[in-house]
PDB file of C-alpha atoms in Angstrom:
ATOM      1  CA  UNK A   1       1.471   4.938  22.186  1.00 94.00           C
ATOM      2  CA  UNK A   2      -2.054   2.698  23.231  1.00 96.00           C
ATOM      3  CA  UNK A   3      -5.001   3.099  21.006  1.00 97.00           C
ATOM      4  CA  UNK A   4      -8.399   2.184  21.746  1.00 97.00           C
ATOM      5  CA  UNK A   5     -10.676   1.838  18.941  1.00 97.00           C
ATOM      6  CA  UNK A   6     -14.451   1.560  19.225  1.00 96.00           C
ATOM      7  CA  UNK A   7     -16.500   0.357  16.203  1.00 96.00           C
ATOM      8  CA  UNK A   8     -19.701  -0.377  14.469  1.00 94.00           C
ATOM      9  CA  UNK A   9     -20.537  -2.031  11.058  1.00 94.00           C
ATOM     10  CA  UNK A  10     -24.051  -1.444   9.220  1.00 94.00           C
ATOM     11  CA  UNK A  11     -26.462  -2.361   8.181  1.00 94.00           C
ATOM     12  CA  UNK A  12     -28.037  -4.136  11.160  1.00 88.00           C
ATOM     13  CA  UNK A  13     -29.254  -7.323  11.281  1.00 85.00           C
ATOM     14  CA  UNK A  14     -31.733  -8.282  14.696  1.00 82.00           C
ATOM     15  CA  UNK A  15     -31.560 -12.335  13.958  1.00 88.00           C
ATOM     16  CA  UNK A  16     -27.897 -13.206  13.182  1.00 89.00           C
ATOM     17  CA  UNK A  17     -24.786 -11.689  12.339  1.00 88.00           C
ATOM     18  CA  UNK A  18     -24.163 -10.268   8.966  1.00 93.00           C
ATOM     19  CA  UNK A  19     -21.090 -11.114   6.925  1.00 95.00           C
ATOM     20  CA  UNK A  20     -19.515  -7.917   7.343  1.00 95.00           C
ATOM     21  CA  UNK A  21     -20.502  -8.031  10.994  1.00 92.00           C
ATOM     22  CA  UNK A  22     -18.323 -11.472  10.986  1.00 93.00           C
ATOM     23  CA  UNK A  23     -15.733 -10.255   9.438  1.00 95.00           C
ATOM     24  CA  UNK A  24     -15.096  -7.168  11.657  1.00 93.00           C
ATOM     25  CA  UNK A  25     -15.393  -9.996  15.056  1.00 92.00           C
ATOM     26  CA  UNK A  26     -12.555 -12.126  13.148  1.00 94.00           C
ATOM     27  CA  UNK A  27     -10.175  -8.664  12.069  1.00 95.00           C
ATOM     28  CA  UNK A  28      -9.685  -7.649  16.078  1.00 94.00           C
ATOM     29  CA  UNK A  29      -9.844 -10.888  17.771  1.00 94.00           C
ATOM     30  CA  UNK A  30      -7.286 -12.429  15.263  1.00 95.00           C
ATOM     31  CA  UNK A  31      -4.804  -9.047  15.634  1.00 94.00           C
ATOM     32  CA  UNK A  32      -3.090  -9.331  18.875  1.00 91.00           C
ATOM     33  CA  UNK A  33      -4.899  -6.724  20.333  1.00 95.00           C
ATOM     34  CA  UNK A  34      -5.698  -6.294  24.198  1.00 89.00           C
ATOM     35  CA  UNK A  35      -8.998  -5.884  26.193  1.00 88.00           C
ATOM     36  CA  UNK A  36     -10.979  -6.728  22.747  1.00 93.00           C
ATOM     37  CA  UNK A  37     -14.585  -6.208  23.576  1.00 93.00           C
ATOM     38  CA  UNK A  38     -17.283  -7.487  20.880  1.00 87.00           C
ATOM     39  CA  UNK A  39     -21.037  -6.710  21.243  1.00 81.00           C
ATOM     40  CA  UNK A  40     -24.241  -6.407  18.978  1.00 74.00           C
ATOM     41  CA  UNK A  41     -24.274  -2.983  18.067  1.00 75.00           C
ATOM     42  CA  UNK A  42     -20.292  -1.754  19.152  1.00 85.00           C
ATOM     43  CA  UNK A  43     -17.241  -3.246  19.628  1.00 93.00           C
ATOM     44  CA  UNK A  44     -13.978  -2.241  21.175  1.00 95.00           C
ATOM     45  CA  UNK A  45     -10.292  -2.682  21.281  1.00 96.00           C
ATOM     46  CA  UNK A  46      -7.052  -1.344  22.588  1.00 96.00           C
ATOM     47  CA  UNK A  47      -3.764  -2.192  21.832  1.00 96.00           C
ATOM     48  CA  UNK A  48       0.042  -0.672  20.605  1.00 95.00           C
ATOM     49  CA  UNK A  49      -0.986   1.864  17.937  1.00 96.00           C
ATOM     50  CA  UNK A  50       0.569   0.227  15.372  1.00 96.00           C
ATOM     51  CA  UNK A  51      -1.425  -3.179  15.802  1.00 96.00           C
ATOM     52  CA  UNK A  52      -4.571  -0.780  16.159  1.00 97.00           C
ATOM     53  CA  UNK A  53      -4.036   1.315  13.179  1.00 97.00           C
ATOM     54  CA  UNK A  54      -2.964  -2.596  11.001  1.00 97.00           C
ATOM     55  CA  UNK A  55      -6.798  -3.059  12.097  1.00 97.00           C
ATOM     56  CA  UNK A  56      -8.323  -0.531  11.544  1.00 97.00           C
ATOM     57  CA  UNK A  57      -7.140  -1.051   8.078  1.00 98.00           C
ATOM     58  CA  UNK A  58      -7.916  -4.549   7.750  1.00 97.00           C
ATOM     59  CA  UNK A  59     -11.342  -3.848   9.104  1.00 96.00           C
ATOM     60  CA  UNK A  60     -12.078  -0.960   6.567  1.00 97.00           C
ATOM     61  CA  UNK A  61     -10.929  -3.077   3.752  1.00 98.00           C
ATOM     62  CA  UNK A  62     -12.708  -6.613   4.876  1.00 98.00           C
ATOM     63  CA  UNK A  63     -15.996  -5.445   6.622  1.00 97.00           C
ATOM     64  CA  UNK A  64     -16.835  -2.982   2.773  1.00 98.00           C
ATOM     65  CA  UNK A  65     -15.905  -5.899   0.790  1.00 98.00           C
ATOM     66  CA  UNK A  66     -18.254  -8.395   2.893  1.00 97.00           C
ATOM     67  CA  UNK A  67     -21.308  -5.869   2.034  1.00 97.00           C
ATOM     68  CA  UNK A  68     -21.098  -3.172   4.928  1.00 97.00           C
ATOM     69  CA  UNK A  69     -22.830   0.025   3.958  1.00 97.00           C
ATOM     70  CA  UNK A  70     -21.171   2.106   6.846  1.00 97.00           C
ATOM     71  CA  UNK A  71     -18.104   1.923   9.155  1.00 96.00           C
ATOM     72  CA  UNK A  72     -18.506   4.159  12.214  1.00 96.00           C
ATOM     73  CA  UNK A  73     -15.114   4.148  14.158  1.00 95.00           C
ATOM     74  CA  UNK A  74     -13.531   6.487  17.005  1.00 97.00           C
ATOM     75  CA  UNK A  75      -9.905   6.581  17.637  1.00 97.00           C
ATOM     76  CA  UNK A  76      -8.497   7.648  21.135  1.00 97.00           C
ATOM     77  CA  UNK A  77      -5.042   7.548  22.286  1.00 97.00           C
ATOM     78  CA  UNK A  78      -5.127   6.060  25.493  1.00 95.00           C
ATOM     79  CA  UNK A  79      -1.222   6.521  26.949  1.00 85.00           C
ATOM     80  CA  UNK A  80       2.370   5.321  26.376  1.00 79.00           C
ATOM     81  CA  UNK A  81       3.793   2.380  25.682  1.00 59.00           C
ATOM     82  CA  UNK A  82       5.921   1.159  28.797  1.00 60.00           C
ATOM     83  CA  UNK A  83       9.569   0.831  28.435  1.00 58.00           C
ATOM     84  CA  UNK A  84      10.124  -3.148  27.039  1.00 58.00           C
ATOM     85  CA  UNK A  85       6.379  -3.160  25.581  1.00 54.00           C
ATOM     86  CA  UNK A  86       7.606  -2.431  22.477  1.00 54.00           C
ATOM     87  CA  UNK A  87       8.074  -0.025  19.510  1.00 50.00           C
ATOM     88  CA  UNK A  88       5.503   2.905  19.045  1.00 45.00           C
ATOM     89  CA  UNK A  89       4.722   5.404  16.366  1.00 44.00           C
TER      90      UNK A  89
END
């Protein structure tokens, strides 16, 4: 199964990036994810469900510790995984 996750981190900060902000960028660009998509105020990323859900996990975890008040995140499943594109849940 293909997951797309779309995500924003709070509090907002106009002049530079927060830490927790940072943190979120560094989870989904470092996790082998595809079509990663990261913006000012919502980010995106799709990818095998269980590299989406690994995360969505890590981000939780890393973006509260680095001072995020609020994680807003949607799940969607976005089709199948094709036969040799590996192992789904």
């Amino acid at each position: 199964m293909r997951l797309r996750v779309e995500f924003t981190t709070e509090p907002f900060d106009l002049d530079e990036a927060p830490a927790h902000a940072v943190v979120a960028r560094d989870v989904v660009t470092g996790a082998e994810l595809d079509a990663v998509d990261v913006g000012p105020f919502g980010n995106t990323a799709e990818g095998d469900a269980d590299r989406v859900l690994d995360a969505v996990n890590a981000l939780l975890r890393q973006s509260l510790q680095a001072g995020a008040t609020r994680v807003s995140l949607q799940v969607n499943v976005i089709g199948e995984v094709g036969p040799g594109e590996g192992d789904a849940t």
